[in-house]
Coordinates of C-alpha atoms in Angstrom, one line a residue:
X1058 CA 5.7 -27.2 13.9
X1059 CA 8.3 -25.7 11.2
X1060 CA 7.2 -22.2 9.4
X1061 CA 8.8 -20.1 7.5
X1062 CA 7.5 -17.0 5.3
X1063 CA 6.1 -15.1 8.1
X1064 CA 7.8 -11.9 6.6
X1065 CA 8.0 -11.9 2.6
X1066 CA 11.5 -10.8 1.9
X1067 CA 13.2 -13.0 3.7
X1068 CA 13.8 -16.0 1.3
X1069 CA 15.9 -18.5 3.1
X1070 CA 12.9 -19.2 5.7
X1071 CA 10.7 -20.0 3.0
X1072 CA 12.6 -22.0 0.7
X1073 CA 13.9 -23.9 3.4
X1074 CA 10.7 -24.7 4.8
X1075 CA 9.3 -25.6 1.1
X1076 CA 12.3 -28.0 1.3
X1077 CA 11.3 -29.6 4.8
X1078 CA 7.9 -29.9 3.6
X1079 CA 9.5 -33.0 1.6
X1080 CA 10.2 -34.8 5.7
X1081 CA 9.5 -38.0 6.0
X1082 CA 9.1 -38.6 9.5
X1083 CA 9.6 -41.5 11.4
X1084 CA 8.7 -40.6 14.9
X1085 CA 6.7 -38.1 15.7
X1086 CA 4.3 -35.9 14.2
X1087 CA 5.3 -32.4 11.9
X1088 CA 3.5 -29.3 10.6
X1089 CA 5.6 -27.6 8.2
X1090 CA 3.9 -23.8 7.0
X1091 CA 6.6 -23.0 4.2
X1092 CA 4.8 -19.4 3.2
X1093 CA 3.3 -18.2 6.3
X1094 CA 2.3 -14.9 4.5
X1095 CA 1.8 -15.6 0.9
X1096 CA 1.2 -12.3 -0.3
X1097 CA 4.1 -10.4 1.5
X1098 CA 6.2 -13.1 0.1
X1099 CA 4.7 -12.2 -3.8
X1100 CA 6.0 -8.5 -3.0
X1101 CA 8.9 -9.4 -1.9
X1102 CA 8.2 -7.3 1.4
X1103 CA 8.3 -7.7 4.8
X1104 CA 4.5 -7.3 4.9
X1105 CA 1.4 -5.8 3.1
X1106 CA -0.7 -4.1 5.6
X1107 CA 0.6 -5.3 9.0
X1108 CA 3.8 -7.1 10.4
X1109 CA 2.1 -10.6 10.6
X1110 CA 4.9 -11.6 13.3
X1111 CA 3.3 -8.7 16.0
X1112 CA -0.4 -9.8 15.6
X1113 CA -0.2 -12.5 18.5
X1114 CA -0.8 -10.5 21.4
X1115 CA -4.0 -10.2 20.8
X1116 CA -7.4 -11.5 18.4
X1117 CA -6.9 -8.5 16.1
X1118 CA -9.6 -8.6 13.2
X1119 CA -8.7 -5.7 10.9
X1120 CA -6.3 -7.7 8.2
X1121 CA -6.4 -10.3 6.6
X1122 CA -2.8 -11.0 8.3
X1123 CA -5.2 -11.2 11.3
X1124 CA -7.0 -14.3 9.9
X1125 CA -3.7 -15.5 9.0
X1126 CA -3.0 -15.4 12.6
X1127 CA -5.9 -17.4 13.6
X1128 CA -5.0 -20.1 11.4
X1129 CA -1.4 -20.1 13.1
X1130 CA -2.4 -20.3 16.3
X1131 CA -5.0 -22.8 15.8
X1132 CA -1.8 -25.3 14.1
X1133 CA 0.5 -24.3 16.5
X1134 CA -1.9 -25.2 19.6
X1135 CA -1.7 -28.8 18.5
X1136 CA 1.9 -29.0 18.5
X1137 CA 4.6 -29.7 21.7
X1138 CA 7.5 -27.1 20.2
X1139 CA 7.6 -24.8 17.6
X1140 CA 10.7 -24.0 15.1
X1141 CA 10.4 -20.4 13.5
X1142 CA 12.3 -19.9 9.6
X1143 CA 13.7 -16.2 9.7
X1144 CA 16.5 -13.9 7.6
X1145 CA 18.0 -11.2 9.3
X1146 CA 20.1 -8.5 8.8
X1147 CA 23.8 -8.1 9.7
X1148 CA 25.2 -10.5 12.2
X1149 CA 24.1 -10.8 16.1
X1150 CA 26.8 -10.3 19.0
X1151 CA 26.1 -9.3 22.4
X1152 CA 28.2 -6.3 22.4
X1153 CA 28.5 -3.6 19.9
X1154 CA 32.0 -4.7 17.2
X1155 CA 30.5 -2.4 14.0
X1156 CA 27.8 -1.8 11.8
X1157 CA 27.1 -5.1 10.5
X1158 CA 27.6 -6.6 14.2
X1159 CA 25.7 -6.3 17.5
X1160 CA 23.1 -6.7 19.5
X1161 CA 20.6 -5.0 17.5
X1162 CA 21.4 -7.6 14.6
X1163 CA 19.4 -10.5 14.2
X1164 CA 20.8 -12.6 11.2
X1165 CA 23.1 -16.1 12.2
X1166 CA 21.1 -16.3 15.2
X1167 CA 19.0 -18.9 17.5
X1168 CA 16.8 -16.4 19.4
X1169 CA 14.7 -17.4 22.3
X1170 CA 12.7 -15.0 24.4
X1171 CA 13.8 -16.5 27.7
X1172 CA 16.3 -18.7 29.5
X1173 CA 14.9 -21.0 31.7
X1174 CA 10.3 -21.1 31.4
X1175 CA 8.2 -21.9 34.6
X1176 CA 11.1 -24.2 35.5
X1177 CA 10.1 -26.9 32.5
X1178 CA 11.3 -25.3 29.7
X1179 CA 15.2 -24.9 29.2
X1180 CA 15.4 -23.5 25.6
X1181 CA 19.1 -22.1 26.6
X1182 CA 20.0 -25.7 27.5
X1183 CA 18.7 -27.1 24.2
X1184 CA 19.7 -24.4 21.8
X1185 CA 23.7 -24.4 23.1
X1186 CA 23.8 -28.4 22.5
X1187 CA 22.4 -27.4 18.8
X1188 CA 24.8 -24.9 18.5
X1189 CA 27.8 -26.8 19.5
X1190 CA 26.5 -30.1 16.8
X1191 CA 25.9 -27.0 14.1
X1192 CA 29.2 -24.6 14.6
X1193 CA 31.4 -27.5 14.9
X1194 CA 31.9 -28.0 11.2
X1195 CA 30.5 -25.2 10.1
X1196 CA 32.4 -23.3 6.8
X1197 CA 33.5 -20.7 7.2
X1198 CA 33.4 -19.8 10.9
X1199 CA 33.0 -15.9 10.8
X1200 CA 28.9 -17.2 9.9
X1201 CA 28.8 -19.6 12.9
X1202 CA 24.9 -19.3 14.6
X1203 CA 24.8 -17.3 18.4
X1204 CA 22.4 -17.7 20.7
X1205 CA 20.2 -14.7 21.6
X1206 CA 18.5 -14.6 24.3
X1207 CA 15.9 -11.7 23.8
X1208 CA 14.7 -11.8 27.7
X1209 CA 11.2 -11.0 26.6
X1210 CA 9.2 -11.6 29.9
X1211 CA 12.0 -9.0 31.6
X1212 CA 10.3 -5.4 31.9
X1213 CA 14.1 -4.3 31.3
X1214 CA 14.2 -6.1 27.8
X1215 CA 15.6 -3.9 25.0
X1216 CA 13.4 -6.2 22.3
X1217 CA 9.8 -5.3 24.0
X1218 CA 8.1 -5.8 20.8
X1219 CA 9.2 -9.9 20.7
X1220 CA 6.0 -10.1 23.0
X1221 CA 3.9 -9.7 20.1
X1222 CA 5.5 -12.2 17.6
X1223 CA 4.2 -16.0 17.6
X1224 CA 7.5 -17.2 19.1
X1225 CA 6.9 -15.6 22.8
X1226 CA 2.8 -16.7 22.1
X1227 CA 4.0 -19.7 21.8
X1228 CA 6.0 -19.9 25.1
X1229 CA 3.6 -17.8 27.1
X1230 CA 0.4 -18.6 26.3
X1231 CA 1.1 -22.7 25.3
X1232 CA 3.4 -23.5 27.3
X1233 CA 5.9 -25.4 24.6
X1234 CA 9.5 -24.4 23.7
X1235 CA 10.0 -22.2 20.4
X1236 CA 12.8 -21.1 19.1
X1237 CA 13.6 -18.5 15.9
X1238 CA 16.3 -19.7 13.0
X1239 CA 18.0 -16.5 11.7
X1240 CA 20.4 -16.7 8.8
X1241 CA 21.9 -13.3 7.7
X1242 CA 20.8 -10.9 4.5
X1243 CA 23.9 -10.0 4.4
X1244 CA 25.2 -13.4 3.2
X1245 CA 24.5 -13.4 -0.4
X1246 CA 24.9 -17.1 -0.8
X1247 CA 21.1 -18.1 -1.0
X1248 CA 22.1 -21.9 -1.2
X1249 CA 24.5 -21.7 2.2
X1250 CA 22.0 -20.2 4.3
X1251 CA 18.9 -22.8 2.9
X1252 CA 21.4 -25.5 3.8
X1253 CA 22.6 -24.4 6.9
X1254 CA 18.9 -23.2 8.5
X1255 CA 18.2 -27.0 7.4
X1256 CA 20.8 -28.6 9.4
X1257 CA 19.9 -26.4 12.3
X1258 CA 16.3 -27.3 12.0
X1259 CA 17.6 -30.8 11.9
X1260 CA 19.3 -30.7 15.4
X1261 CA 16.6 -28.8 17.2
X1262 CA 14.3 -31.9 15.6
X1263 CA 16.4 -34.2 17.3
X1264 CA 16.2 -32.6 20.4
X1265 CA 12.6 -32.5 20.2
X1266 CA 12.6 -36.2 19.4
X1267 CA 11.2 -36.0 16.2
X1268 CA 12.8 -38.9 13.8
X1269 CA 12.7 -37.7 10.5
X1270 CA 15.3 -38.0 7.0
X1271 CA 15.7 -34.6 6.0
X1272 CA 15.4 -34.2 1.7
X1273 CA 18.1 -34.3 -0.3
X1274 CA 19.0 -30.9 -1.8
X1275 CA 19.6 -30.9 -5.3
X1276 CA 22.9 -29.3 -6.9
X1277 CA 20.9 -26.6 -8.5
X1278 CA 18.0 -26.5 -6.6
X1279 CA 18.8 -23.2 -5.1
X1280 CA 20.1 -21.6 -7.9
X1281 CA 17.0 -22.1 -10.3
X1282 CA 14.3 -21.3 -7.7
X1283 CA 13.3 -18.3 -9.7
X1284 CA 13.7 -19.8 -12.9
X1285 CA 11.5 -17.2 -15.0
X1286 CA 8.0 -18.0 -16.0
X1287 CA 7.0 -19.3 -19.2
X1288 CA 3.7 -21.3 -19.7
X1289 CA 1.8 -17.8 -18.9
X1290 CA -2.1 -17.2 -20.7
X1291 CA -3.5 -13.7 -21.2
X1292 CA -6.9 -14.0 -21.7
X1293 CA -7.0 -17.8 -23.0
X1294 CA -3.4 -16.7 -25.1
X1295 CA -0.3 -17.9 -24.7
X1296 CA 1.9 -15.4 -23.8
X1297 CA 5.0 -15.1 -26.2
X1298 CA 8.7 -13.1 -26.0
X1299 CA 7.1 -9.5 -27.7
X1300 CA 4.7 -7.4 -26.3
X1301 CA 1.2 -7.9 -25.0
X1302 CA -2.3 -6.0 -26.7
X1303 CA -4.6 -5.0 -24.7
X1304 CA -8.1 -3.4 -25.0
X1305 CA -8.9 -0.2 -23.0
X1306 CA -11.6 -1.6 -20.2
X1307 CA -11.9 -4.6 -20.7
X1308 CA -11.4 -7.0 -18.2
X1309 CA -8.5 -9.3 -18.1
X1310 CA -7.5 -12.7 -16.8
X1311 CA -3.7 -13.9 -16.6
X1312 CA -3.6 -17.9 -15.7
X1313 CA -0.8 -20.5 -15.9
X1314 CA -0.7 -23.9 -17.9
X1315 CA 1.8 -26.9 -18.5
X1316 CA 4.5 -27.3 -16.5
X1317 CA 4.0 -24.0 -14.6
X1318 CA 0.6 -24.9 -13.5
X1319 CA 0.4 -24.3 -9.7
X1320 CA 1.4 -27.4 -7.8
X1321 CA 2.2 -25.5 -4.3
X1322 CA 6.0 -26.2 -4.7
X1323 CA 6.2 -22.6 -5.4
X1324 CA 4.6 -19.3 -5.2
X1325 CA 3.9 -17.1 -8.8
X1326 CA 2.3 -13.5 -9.2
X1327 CA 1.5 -11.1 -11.7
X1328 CA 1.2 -7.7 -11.6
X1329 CA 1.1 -4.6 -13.2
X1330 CA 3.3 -1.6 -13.7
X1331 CA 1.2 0.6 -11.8
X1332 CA 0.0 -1.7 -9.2
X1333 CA 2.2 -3.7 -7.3
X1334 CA 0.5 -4.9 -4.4
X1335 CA -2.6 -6.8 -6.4
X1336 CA -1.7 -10.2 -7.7
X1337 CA -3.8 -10.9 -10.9
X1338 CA -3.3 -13.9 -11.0
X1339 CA -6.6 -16.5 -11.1
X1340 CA -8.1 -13.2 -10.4
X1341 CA -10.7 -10.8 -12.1
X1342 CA -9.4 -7.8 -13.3
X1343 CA -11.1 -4.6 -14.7
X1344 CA -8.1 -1.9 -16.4
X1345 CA -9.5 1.4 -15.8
X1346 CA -6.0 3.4 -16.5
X1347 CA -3.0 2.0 -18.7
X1348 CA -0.3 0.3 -17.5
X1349 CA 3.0 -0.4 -19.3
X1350 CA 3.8 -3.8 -18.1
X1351 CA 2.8 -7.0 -16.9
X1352 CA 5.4 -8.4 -14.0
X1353 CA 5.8 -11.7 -13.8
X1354 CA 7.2 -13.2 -10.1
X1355 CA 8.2 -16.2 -9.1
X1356 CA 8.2 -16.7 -4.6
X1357 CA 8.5 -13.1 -4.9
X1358 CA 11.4 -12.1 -7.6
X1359 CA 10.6 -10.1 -10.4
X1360 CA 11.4 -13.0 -13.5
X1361 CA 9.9 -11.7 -16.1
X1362 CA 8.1 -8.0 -17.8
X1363 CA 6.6 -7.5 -20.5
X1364 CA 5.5 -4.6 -22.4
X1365 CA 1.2 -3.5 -23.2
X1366 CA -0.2 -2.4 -26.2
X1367 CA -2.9 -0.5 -25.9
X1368 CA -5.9 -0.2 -28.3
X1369 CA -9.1 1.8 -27.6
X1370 CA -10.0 5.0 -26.3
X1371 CA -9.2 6.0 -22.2
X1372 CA -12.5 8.3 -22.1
X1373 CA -13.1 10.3 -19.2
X1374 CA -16.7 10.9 -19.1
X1375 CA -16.4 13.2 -15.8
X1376 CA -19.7 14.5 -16.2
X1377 CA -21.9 11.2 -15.9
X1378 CA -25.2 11.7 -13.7
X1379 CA -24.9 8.4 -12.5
X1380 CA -21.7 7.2 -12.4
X1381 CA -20.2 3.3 -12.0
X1382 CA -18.5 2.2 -9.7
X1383 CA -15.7 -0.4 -9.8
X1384 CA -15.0 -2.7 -7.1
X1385 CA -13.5 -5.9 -6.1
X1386 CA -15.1 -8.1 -3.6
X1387 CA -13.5 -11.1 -2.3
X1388 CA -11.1 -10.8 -5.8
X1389 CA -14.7 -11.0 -8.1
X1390 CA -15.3 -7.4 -10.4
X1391 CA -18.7 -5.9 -9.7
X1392 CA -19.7 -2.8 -11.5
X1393 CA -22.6 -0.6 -9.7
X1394 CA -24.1 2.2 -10.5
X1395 CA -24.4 5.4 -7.4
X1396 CA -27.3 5.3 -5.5
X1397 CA -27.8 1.4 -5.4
X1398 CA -27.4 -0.8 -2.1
X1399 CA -24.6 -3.9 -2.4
X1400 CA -25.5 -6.8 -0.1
X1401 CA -22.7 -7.8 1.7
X1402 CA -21.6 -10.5 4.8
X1403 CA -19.7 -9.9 7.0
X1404 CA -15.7 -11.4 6.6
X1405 CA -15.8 -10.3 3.1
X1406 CA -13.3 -8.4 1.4
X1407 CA -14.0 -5.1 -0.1
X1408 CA -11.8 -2.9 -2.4
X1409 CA -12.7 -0.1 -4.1
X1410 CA -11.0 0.0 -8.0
X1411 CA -12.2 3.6 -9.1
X1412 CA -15.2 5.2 -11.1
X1413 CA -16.0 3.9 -14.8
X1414 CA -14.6 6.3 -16.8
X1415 CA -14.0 8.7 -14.2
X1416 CA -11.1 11.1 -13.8
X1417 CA -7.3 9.7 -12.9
X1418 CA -7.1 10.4 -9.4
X1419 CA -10.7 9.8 -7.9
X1420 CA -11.5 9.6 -4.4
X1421 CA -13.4 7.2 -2.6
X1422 CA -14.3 7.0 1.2
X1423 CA -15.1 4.1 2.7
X1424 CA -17.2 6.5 5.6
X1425 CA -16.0 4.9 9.0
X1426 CA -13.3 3.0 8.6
X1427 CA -9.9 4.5 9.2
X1428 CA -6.9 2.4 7.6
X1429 CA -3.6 2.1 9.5
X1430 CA -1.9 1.9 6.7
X1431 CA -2.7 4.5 4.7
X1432 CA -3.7 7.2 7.7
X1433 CA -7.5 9.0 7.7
X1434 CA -6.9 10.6 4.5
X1435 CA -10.4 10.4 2.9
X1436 CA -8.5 8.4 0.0
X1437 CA -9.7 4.4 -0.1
X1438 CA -8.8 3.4 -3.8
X1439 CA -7.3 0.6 -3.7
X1440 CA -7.0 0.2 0.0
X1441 CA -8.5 -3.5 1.5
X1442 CA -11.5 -3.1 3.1
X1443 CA -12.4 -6.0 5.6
X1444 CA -15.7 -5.7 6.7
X1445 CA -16.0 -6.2 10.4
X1446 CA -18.9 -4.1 12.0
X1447 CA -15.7 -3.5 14.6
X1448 CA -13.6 -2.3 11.8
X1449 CA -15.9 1.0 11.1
X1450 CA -16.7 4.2 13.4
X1451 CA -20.1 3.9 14.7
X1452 CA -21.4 7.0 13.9
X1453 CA -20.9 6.4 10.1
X1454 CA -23.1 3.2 10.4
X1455 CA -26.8 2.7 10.1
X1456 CA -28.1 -0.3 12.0
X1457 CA -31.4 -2.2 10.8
X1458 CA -34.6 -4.4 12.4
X1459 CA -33.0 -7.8 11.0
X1460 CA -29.6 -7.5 11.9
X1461 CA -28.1 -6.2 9.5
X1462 CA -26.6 -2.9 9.2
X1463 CA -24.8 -0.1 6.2
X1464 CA -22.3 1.9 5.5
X1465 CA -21.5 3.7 2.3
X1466 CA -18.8 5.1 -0.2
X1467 CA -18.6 8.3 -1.3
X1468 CA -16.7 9.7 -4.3
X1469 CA -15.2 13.1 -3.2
X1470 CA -13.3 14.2 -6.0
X1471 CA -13.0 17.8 -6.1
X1472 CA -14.8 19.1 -9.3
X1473 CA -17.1 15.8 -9.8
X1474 CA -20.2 15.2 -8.1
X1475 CA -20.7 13.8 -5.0
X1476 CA -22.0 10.4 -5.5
X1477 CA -22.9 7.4 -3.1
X1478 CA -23.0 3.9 -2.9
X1479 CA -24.4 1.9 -0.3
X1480 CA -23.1 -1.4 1.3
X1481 CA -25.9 -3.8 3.7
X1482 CA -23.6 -6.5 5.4
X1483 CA -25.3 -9.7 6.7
X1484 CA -24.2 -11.5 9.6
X1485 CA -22.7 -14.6 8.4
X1486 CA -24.4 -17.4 9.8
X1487 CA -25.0 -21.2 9.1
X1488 CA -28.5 -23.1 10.5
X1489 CA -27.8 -26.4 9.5
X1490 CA -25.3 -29.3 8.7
X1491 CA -26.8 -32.1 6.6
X1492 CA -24.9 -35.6 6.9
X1493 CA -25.6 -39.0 4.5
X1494 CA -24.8 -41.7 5.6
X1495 CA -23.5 -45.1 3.2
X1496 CA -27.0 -45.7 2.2
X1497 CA -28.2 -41.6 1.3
X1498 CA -30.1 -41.9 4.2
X1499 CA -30.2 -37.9 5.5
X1500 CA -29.7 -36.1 9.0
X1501 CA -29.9 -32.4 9.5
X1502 CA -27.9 -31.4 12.4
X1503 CA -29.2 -28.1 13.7
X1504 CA -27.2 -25.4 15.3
X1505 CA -29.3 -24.5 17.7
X1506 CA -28.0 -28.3 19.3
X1507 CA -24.8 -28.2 21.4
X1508 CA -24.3 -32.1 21.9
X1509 CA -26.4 -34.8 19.7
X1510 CA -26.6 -38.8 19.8
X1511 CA -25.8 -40.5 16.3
X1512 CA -26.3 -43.9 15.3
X1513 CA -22.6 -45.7 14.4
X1514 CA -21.9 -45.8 10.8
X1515 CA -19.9 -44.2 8.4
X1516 CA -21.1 -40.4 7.5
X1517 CA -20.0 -37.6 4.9
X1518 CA -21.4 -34.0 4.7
X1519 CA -23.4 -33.1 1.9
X1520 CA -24.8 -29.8 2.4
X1521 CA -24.5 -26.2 4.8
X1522 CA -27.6 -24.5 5.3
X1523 CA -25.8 -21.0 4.7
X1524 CA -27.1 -17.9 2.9
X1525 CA -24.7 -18.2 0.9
X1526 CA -21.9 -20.6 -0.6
X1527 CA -21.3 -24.0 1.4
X1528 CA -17.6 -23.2 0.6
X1529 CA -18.2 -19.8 3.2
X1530 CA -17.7 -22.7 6.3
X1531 CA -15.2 -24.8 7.2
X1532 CA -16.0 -28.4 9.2
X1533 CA -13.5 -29.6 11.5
X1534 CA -14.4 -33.2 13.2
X1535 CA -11.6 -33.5 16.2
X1536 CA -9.9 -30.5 14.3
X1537 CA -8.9 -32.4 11.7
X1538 CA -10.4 -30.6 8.9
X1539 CA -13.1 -32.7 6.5
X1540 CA -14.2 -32.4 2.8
X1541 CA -17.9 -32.5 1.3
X1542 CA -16.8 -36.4 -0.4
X1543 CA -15.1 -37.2 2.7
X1544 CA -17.0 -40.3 4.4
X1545 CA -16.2 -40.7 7.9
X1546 CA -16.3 -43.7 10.0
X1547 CA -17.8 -43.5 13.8
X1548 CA -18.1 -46.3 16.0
X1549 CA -20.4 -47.4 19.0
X1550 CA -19.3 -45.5 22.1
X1551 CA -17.1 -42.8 20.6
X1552 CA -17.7 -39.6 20.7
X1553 CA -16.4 -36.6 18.8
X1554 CA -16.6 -32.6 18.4
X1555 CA -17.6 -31.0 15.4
X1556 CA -16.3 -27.4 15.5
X1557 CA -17.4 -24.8 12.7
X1558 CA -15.4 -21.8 11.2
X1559 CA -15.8 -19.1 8.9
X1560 CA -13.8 -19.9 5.8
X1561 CA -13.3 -17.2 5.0
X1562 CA -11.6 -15.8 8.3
X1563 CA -11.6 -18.4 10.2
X1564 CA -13.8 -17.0 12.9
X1565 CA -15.3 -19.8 15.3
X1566 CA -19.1 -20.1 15.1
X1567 CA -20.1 -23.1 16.7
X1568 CA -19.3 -26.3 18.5
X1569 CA -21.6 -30.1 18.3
X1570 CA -20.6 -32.6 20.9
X1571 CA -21.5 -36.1 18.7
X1572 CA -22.2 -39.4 21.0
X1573 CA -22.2 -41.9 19.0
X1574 CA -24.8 -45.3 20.2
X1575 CA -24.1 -48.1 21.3
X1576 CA -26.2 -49.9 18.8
X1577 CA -27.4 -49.4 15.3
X1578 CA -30.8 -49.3 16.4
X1579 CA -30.5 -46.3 18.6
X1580 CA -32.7 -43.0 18.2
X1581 CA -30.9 -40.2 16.6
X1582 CA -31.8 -36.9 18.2
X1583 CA -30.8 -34.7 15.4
X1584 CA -34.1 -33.3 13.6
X1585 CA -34.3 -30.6 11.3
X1586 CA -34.1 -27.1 12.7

């Protein structure tokens, strides 16, 4: 497995593993995870709320880096070595030569946590026979790669926080060798660096024995990576080279068309002057104080700003009995008025916007849950909420008969009123999974079942009995993933595991063991629930 991306301002990693993505391989099998951390990458950033690269010590559930880490390790437990894409700053040498140079440098770099593993895995061995193939040739030579051995399993080691990045999870907990590329920030040749992480990936693939042609890298590949963005819609409109009007609260929706439609090949984002951590992009949006621009990114780099018009009125109606609130959940507007109860599940996604117009700095609490981002300040406005029972002080939580259980938000502005609005989050569950066969003929699979007998034949899944949106759950059928129009073929004798997730989060809710007869004629035991 290659992945890159894992921290959002360091570019080579990402666009190099974009590049590898085109691998064709001969040999071997390869996971390649360009943008690890999509959103750090869109702020250019090493990370939003967390440092996704020191969540693998533990299940943490708090971020949604934290699902992003159960995805990881999930990919990275099917795979016999792991290659990690990095950028680092200055240049690493074992002994102190200057500021740009020593041992608390990372960039032009292999870095392993440990010599020698268990006495199976020699990553020093392997990386010094990829460092002699890559340094050989390499121009100019003041940027050849060192090998850094952060001696993470040593209670002496000066690096102690490697044992939380994916690398020493990797080695520790699965057993396979894992190595981290670094190429320096402080080379400012973008192109270099992609190329040379490339040929270093190459040799470490060889010595994995993974036989692959590496793509082609196109003269001006590199250099027009961030080429600006052009084929951009406001509200249905194309977007032209003057300024944008807008209309004081009213919602607004930014989308891409053409050329520039999203294909995967790179990452865009849109945001606005006053808000740079929200991409808008594809997303709902509800203006409830004026910005001045609208910034355009392309894998993170600011291409493109344009200037907002404003028509209408910013009323503050600060005096409102019953006010609205704003909020985004799961990047959907909802507008409530105080006093009312949201229903809610659990793995969603809350952030609170503001108060319709309320004043310019309001205050809302999320009661009970403490960020570690932004401290125990009382102040929750635009702060992700993710709503995990775990996530929220206990005593701010009101449990009820069926499961389910509340918390609220409370505006605390000084000089307003003190209004409420009330949250009920359902546990998110699924009874059922409903399978038709070649001929529509229909079998509910209950959950309540660990293992079931099915007659052979070729089956699709064509409904989740959920409370809420089939697309909430994820299927996996021998952990390859499978669609609703997906028609898979089982054959007398097999047998297979069906393993349910949270899409959402991908949280682990249930495993089916699935005999399959040895004759069509065979009794199915699956019934409804």
């Amino acid at each position: 497995m290659i992945q890159g991306g894992i921290q959002g301002d360091e570019d080579a990693g990402f666009i190099a593993g974009q590049i590898l993505s085109r691998t064709k391989v001969h040999a071997g099998n390869l996971i390649v995870v360009p943008r690890a951390d999509v959103p750090s990458i869109n702020m250019h950033q090493r990370q939003c709320n967390v440092d996704l690269n020191r969540r693998f010590d533990r299940d943490y559930d708090r971020y949604f880096e934290d699902r992003l880490a159960r995805v990881i390790k999930f990919l990275i437990g099917k795979c016999d070595g792991f290659i990690h894409l990095h950028e680092g700053s200055g240049f690493y040498h074992p002994t102190p030569i200057d500021r740009l140079r020593g041992p608390h440098r990372f960039g032009q770099s292999v870095i392993i946590d440990t010599a020698v593993f268990k006495d199976q895995l020699y990553l020093a061995d392997m990386a010094h026979k990829v460092l002699e193939r890559v340094n050989r040739n390499l121009v100019p030579s003041k940027w050849a790669f060192r090998l850094f051995n952060t001696q993470t399993f040593s209670p002496r080691t000066s690096y102690p926080e490697q044992q939380k990045s994916l690398s020493f999870y990797a080695v520790k907990q699965l057993h396979i060798p894992a190595v981290a590329v670094e190429v320096s920030k402080n080379i400012l040749d973008l192109d270099w660096k992609v190329r040379r992480q490339i040929e270093v990936v190459k040799a470490f693939l060889d010595e994995f024995g993974v036989s692959c042609t590496i793509p082609d890298i196109g003269p001006d590949e590199i250099a027009t990576w961030h080429d600006p963005l052009h084929n951009v819609r406001i509200n249905g409109q194309p977007v032209g080279n003057g300024h944008i009007t807008l209309h004081a609260y009213t919602p607004l929706s930014v989308s891409l068309f053409g050329s520039e439609k999203y294909d995967g090949s790179r990452e865009y984002a849109v945001y606005t002057s006053r808000r740079r951590d929200y991409n808008i992009l594809g997303m709902e949006f509800l203006p409830l104080d004026p910005f001045q621009y609208l910034l355009f990114a392309v894998d993170g780099k600011i291409v493109r700003k344009i200037p907002i018009q404003w028509k209408g009125t910013w009323s503050k109606n600060q005096a409102a009995v019953h006010p609205i609130f704003i909020y985004s959940l799961n990047n959907n507007i909802h507008c409530r008025p105080s006093g009312t109860i949201v229903d809610v599940f659990e793995g969603d996604q809350l952030i609170m916007e503001g108060i319709w117009n309320g004043r310019k700095n309001e205050i809302l609490n999320v009661k009970g849950f403490v960020s570690e981002k932004h401290g125990n300040s009382g102040q929750d406005v635009e702060n992700p909420v993710l709503i995990r029972k775990s996530n929220f002080l206990g005593k701010y939580l009101r449990e009820e008969a069926d499961g389910c259980w509340l918390f609220r938000v409370v505006r605390e502005t000084p000089g307003s009123p003190r209004n409420v609005l009330h949250f009920r989050v359902h546990p998110c569950v699924v009874k059922a999974i409903e399978l038709v066969n070649a001929v529509s003929e229909k079998t509910v699979i209950s959950l309540a079942d660990t293992s079931i007998v099915m007659p052979p034949g070729s089956y699709r899944i064509s409904d989740i009995w959920t409370p809420r949106d089939v697309s909430d759950a994820m299927i996996l059928v021998d952990d390859w993933p499978v669609s609703f129009n997906e028609f898979m073929t089982w054959q007398p004798g097999e047998s297979h595991v069906l393993r349910m997730y949270t899409a959402r989060d991908f949280k682990h809710l249930h495993d089916i063991r699935i005999h399959v007869a040895d004759t069509l004629a065979a009794e199915a035991t699956a019934v409804l629930p």
